[in-house]
XYZ file of C-alpha atoms in Angstrom:
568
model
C 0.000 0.000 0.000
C 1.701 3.400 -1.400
C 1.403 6.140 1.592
C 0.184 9.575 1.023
C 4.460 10.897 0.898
C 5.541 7.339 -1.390
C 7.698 6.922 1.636
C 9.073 3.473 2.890
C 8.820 2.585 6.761
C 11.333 1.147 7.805
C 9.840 0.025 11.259
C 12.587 -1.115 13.783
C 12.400 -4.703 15.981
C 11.556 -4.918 19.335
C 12.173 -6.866 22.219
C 10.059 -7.222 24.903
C 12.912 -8.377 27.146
C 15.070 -5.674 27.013
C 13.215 -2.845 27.156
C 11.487 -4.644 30.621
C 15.331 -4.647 31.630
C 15.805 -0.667 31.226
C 12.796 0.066 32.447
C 12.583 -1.675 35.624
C 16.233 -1.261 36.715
C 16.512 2.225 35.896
C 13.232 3.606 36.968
C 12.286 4.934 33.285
C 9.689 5.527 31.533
C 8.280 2.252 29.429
C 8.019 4.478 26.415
C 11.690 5.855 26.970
C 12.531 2.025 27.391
C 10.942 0.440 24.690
C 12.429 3.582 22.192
C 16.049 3.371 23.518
C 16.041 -0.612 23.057
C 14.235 -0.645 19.778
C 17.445 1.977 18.551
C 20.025 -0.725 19.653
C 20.739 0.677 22.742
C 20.063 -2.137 25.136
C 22.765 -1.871 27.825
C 21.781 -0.356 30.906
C 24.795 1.404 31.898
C 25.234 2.670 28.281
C 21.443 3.929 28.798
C 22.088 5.424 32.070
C 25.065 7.635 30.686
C 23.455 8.281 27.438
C 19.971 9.816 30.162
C 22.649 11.560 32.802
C 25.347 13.342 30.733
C 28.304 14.768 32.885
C 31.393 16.929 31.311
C 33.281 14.400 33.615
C 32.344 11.783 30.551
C 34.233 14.521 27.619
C 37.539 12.639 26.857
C 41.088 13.961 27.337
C 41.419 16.373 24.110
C 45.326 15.435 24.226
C 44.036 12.054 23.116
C 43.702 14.210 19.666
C 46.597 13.773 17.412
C 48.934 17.011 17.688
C 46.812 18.801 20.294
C 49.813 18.540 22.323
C 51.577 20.514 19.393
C 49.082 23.095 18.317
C 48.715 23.459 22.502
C 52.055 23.820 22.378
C 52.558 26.626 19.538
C 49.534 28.607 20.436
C 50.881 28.801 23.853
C 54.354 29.855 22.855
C 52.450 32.523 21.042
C 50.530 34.014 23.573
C 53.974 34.149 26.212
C 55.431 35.967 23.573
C 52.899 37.952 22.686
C 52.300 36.993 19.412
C 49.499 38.743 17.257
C 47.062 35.918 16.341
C 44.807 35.550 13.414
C 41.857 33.294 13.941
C 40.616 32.161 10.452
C 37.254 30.650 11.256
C 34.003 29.588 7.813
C 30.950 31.833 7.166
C 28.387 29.247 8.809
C 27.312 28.942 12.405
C 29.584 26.513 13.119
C 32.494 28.382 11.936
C 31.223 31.706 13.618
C 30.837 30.402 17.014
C 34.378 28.693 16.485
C 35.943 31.614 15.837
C 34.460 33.556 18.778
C 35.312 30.506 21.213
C 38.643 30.782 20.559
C 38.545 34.744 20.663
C 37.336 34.236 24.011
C 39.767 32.470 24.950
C 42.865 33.993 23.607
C 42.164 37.814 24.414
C 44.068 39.518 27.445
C 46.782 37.389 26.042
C 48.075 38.042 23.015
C 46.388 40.896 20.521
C 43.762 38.753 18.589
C 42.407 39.179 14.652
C 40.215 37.254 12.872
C 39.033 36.585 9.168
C 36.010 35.109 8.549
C 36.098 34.142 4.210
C 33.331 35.377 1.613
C 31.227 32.791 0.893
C 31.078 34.698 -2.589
C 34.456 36.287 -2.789
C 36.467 33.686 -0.816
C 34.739 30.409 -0.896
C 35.248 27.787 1.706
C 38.188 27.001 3.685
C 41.562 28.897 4.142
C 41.694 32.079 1.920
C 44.011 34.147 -0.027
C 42.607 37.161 1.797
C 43.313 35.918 5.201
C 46.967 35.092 4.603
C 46.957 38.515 3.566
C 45.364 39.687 6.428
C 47.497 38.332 8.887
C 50.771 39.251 7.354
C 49.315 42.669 6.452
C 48.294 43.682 10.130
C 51.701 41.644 11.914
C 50.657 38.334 12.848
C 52.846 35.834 13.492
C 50.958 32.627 13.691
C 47.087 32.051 12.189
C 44.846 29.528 13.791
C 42.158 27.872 11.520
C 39.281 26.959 13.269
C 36.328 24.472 11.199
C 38.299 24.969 8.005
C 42.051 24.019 6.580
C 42.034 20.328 6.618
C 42.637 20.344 2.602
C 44.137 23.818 2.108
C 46.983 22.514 1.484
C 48.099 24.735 -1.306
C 46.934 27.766 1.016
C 49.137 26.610 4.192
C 52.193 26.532 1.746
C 51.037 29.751 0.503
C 50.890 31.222 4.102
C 54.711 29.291 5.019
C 56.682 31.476 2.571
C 54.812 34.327 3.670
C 56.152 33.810 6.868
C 52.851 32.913 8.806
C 52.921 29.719 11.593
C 49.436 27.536 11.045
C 48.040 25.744 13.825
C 44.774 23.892 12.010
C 41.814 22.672 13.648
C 39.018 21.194 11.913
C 36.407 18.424 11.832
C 35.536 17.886 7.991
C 36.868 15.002 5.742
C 40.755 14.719 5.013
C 42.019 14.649 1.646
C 44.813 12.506 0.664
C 47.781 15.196 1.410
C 47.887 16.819 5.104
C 48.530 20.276 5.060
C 52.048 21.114 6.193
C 51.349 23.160 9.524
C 52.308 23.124 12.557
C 49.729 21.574 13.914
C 46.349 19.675 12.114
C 44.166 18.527 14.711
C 40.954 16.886 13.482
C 39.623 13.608 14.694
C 38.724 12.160 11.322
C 42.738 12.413 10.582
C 44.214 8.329 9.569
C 45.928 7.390 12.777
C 43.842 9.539 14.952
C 42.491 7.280 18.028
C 40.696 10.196 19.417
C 37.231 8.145 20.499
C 34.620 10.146 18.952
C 34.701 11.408 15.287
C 31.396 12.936 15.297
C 32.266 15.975 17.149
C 31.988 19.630 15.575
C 34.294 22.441 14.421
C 33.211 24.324 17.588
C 33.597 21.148 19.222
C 37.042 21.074 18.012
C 38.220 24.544 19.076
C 36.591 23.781 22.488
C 38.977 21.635 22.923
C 42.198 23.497 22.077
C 40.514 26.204 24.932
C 40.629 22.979 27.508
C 44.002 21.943 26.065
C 45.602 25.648 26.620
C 43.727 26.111 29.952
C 45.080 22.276 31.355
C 48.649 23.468 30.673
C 47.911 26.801 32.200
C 49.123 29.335 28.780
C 44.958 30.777 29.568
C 43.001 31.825 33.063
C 39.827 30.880 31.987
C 37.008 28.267 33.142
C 36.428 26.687 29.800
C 32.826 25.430 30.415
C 31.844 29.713 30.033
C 31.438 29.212 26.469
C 29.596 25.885 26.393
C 26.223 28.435 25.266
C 28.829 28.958 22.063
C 29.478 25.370 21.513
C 26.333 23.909 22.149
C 24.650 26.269 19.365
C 27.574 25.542 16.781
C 26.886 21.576 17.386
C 23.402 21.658 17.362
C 23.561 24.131 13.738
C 26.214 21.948 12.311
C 23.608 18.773 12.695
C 26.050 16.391 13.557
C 25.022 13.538 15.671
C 24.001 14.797 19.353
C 25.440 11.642 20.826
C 28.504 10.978 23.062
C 30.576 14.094 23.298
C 28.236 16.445 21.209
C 25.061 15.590 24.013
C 27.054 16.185 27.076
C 28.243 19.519 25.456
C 25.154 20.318 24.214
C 22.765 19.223 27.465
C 25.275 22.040 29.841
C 25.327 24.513 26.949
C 21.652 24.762 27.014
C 21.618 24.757 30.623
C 24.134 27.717 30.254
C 22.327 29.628 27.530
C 19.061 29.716 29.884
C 21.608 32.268 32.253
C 24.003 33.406 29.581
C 25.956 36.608 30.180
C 26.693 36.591 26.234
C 24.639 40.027 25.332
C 24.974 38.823 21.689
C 23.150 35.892 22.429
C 20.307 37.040 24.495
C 19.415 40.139 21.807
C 19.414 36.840 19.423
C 16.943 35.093 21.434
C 14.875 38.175 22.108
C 14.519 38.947 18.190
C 13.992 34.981 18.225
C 10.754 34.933 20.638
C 12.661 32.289 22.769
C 11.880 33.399 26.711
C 14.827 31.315 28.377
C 12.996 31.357 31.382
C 10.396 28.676 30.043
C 13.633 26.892 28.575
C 15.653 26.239 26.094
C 15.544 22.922 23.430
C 17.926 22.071 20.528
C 15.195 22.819 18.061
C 15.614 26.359 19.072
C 18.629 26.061 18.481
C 18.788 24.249 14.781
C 15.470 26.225 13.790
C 15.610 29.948 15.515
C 18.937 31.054 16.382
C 21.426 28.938 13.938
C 19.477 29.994 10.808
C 19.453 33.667 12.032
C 23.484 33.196 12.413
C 23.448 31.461 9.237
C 21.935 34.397 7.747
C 25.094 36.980 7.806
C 27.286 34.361 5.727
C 24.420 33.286 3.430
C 23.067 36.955 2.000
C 25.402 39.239 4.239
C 28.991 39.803 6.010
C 29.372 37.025 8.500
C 31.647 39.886 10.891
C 28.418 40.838 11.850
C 27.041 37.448 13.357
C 30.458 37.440 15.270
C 30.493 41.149 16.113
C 27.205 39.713 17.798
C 28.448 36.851 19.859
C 31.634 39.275 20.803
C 30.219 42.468 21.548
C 29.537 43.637 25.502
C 27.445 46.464 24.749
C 23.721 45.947 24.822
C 23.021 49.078 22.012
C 25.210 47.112 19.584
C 24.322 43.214 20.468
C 20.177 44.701 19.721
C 21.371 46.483 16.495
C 23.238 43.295 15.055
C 20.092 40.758 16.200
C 17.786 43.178 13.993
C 19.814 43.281 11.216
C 20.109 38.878 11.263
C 16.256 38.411 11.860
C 15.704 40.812 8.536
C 18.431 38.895 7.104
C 16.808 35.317 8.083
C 13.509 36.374 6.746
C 14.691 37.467 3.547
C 16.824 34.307 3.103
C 13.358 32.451 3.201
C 11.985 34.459 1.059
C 14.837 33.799 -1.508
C 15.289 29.980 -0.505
C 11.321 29.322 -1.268
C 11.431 30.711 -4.741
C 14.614 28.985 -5.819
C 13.051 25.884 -4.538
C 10.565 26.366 -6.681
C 12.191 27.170 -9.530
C 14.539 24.711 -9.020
C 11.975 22.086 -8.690
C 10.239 23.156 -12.475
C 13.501 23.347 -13.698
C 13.861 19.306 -12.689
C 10.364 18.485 -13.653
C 11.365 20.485 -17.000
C 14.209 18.882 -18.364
C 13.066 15.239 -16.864
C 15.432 14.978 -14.272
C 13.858 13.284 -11.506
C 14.369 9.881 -12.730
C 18.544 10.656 -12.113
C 19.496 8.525 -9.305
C 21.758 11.837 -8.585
C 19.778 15.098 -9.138
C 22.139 17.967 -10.285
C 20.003 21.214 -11.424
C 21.527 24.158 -12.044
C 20.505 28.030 -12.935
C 21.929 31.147 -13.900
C 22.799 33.595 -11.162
C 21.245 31.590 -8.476
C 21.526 32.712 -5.336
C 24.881 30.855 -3.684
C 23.351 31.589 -0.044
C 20.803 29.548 -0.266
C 21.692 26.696 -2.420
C 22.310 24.108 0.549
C 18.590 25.066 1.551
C 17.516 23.934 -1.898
C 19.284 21.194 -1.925
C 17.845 19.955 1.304
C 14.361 21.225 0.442
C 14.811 18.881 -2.937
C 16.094 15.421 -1.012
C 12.688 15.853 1.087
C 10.294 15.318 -2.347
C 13.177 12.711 -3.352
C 15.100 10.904 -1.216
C 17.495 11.475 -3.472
C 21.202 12.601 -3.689
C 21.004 16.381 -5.098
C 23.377 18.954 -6.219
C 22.458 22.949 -6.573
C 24.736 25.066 -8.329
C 24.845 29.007 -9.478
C 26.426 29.522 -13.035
C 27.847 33.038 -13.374
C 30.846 34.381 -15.539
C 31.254 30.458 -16.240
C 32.122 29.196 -13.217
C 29.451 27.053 -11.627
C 29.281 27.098 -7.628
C 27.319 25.090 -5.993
C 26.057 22.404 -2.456
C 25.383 18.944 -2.594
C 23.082 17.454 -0.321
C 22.691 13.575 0.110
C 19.994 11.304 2.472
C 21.536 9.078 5.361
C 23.535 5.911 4.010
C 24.957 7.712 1.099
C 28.588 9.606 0.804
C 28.984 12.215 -0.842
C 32.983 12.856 -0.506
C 33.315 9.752 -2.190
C 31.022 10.303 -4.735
C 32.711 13.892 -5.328
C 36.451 12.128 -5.159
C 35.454 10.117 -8.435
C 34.889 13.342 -9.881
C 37.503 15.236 -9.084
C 39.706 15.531 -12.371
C 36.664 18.229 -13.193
C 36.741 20.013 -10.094
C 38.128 22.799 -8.982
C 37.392 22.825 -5.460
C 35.526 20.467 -3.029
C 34.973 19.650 0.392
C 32.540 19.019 2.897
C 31.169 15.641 5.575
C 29.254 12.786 3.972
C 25.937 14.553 3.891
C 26.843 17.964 2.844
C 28.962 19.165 0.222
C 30.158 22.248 -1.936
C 31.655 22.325 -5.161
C 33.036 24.430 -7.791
C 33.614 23.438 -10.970
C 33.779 25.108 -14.678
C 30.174 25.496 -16.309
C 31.434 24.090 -19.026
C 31.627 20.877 -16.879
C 28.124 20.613 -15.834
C 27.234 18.006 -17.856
C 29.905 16.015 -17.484
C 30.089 15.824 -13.558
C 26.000 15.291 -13.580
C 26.818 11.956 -15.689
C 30.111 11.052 -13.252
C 27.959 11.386 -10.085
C 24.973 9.386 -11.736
C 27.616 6.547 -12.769
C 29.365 6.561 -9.136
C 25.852 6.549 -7.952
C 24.666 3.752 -9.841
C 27.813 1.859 -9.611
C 28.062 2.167 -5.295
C 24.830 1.938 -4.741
C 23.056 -0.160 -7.040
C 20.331 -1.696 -5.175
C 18.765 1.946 -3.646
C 15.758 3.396 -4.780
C 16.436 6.608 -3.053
C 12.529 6.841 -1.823
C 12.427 8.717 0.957
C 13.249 6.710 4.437
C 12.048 7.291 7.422
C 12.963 5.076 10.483
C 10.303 3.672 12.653
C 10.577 3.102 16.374
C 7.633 1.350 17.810
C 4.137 0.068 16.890
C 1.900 1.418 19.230
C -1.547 1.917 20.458
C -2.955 5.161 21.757
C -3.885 4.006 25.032
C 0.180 3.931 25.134
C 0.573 7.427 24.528
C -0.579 8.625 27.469
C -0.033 12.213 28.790
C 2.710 10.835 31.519
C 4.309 8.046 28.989
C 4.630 11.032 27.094
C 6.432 13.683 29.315
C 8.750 10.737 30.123
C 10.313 11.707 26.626
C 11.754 14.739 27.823
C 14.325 12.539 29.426
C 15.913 11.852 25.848
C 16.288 15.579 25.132
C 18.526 17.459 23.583
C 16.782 15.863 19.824
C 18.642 16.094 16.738
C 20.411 14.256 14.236
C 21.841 11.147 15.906
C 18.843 11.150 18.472
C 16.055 12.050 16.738
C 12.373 12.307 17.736
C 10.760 9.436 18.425
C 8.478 7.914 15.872
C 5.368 5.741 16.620
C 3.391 4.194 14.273
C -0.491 3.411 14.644
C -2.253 0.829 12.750
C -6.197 0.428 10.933
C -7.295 3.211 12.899
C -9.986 5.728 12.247
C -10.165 9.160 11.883
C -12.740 10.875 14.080
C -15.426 13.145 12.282
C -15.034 16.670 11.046
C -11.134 16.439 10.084
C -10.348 20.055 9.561
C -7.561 22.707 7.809
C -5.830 25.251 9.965
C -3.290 27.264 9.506
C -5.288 29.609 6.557
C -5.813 25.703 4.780
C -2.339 24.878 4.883
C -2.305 22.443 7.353
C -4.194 19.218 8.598
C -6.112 19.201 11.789
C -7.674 15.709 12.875
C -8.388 13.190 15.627
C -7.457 9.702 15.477
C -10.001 7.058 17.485
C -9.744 3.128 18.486
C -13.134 3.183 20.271
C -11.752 3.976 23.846
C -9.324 6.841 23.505
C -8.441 9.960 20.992
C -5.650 11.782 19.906
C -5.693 15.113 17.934
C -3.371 15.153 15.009
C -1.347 17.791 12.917
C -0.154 17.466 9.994
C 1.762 20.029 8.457
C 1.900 21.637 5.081
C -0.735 18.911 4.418
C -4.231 20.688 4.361
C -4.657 20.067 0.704
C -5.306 16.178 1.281
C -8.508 17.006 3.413
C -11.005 15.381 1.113
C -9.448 12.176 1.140
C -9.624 11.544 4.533
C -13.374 11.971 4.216
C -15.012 8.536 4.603
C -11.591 6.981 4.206
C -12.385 3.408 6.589
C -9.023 3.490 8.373
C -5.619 4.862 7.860
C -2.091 3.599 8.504
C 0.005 6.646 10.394
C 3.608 7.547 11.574
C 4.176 10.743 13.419
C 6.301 12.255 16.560
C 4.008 11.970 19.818
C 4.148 15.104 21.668
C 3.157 17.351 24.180
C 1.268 19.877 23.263
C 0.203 22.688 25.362
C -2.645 25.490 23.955
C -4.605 27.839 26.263
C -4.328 26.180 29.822
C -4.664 22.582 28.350
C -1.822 19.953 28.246
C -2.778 17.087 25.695
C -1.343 14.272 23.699
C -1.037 15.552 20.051
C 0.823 12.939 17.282
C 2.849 15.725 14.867
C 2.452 13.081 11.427
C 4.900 11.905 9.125
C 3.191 10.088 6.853
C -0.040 7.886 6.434
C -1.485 4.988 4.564
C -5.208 5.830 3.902
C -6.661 1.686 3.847
């Protein structure tokens, strides 16, 4: 039976047995239990950590290869005085890096930073920095979630006299850069224990590595708000490392003394006093931070997180909310476009979709991409053409790796780099053609069994009499949510829908109740409210959806946020 979004369900097993374990000896909730064991996670000491994170569960960072040496050079620097260029990316992740580590170098050495043009500059090290640096004196230029295949750049900044210290978290290449340093966990022969963790992450650690051998007077966990909104706007897994940081980073941010950050979360609507959550996070503040590298200067989003002056920190917020609404403004017509454009010229048969346009906006083009692998499933690449170059993200769904697929392609590339599941690209437009056939061949040829439908993962089959009010509150426990550790998913089967299913949301939405005879649950569906008339008389549906909380007027209910459905 074909649901409603031609999406498979990939329901998960369960055993009885195991989740009775967790639940009894822990004390949790059965729902908590039975989610926890269905994702694999069955041990309960592993389950107790994963529920109670602790920073005294962060590893060493000297168990990082060369952290002892960039430790090492930065602190030479700052005894000597040393002017310092931190060289951080345009995206969230980048920004907060490069304020971390501003934070924790000032009072000690005179600091400078260069944050690339994601239009002038593209990603990773640029010519402009090196520049920078030597230009204004410095001595020694720390990368921070960038440089781990600049290798032309870091010989490039070695004859100009400049000492690198890299950190990064992103994919090696084959060649190393040649610096004094390159700490990234995803390095060959790096037995650091988690490779999951952030560029903020990352430069976190260098802070704890430079405060452990006493070169910096600082308590380290003071800029966990930072690194907790980097990781979370990065989407890398919240798991290990990434949830401890992110769990006291929230806790932080609730009583932040970072002006920056509050003036964000004003212009945001978030009220830290009724809390924080990693969706705020991913959806409110990272997008607004986003904003300055995607259509603007990214200075300003770290003139934000720096500044101590209340005037300024409420000036910069203003100018990133206008920002972040006229990036969706911009990213919802280039979907669009981009979407006719694919229908146009037949392209949604590809295994890899690669659309292009002329003078496409670059800001948004990850956003497409993204927006494009939703209605898919599919791997998809978005690039600009202008003055024939072609620029351009690649976005690709869980399973599926998208460095590899790029490294077949490389003889046409002039740049690339990225993680598995996010990617950017430049190439010559005359090349176009001939990359969308390379990545269609790889794609074929690696994974030649996918059918690149859209996946979603299912945790449980459930009843509503399971979703109670108090089963569901127990879910809270599993918080922060995010990649890694999702939401959970339920699914309820031959069901009916209650009478008088309804649109909200000026018809945009879906409004209904689901019913089994004995209990209820209201439903939302979003950005679904055109599918109302099949749902009248329809003699029982299939649905998946996140089981929530929801609370409206005074009243606390049960509400199931769907995913999908099978109409029966």
């Amino acid at each position: 039976m074909e649901s409603v979004k031609s999406m498979e369900w990939r329901v998960r097993e369960e055993d009885q047995g195991a989740w009775l374990l967790l639940r009894n000896k822990l004390g949790i909730s059965s729902l908590v239990a039975r989610v926890l064991s269905a994702r694999g996670m069955r041990d309960p000491e592993e389950v107790y950590r994963f529920l109670n994170p602790t920073l005294r569960n962060l590893h060493d960072p000297f168990l990082m290869k060369d952290m002892d040496k960039g430790v090492k050079r930065i602190g030479e620097a700052l005894d000597s005085r040393e002017k310092i260029l931190v060289h951080g990316d345009y995206d969230a992740d980048g920004i907060t890096s490069t304020a971390l580590m501003v934070k924790t170098l000032e009072g000690k050495s005179e600091v400078i930073t260069h944050l690339p043009s994601r239009y002038e500059d593209g990603y990773g090290i640029s010519e402009n920095g090196i520049d920078k640096a030597v230009d204004e004196g410095a001595s020694l230029m720390i990368s921070v979630d960038c440089g781990i295949r600049g290798v032309e750049m870091v010989d490039h900044a070695r004859e100009r006299g400049l000492d690198v210290v890299i950190t990064d978290h992103h994919e090696p290449g084959e060649e190393i850069p040649m610096a004094e340093a390159v700490i990234d966990p995803k390095r060959a022969g790096d037995d650091y224990p988690f490779k999951e963790i952030a560029g903020v992450g990352v430069a976190f650690k260098i802070s704890w590595g430079l405060q452990a051998e006493g070169f910096v007077d600082l308590d380290v966990r003071d800029n966990l708000d930072l690194v907790a909104l980097g990781t979370v706007a990065d989407m890398v897994p919240l798991v290990d490392e990434n949830r401890i940081m992110v769990v006291e980073g929230l806790r932080q941010m609730a009583d932040t003394d970072n002006k920056g950050l509050r003036a964000l979360m004003r212009e945001a609507g978030i009220d830290p006093f009724l809390g924080i959550s990693s969706s705020d996070l991913g959806f409110r503040l990272g997008p607004r931070i986003n904003s300055a590298g995607r259509l603007g200067n990214p200075d300003m989003a770290l003139e934000l997180l720096l500044t101590d002056d209340r005037v300024d920190a409420d000036l910069f917020a203003r100018e990133l909310n206008s920002l972040n609404f006229k990036r969706k403004s911009i990213g919802k017509k280039l979907t669009d476009e981009a979407l006719e454009t694919i229908e146009g010229l037949g392209l949604s048969e590809d295994p890899f979709i690669l659309v292009s346009g002329e003078g496409w906006h670059p800001g948004v083009l990850g956003i497409v991409a993204s927006s494009i692998i939703r209605s898919t499933g599919k791997p998809t690449a978005v690039l600009t053409v202008e003055e024939g170059e072609a620029k351009g993200s690649c976005r690709s769904p869980p399973g599926y790796d998208l460095v590899k697929a790029l490294e077949s392609c490389k003889g046409i590339l002039k740049e690339f780099g990225g993680h598995e599941q996010a990617a950017g690209v430049t190439l010559s437009a005359r090349d176009i053609d001939d990359l969308r056939k390379r990545l269609i061949d790889h794609t074929l040829e690696a994974y030649p069994d996918r059918s690149f439908r859209p996946v979603q993962d299912v945790d449980l089959l459930c009843s509503l009499s399971e979703l109670s009010l108090e089963e569901l509150n127990g879910l809270k426990e599993m918080s922060p949510l995010g990649k890694g550790n999702p939401s959970p998913v339920v699914y309820i089967r031959d069901i009916n829908v209650g009478a008088y299913p309804g649109q909200v949301g000026g018809g945009e939405h879906l409004k209904f109740f689901l019913e089994d005879g004995e209990s209820s649950m209201e439903c939302i569906w979003f950005g679904m409210g055109h599918i109302l008339e099949d749902l009248h008389g329809a003699p029982a549906v299939e649905v998946i959806g996140h089981p929530e909380v929801h609370s409206w007027g005074g009243n606390v209910t049960p509400q199931l946020r769907v995913v999908d459905m099978r109409i029966v």
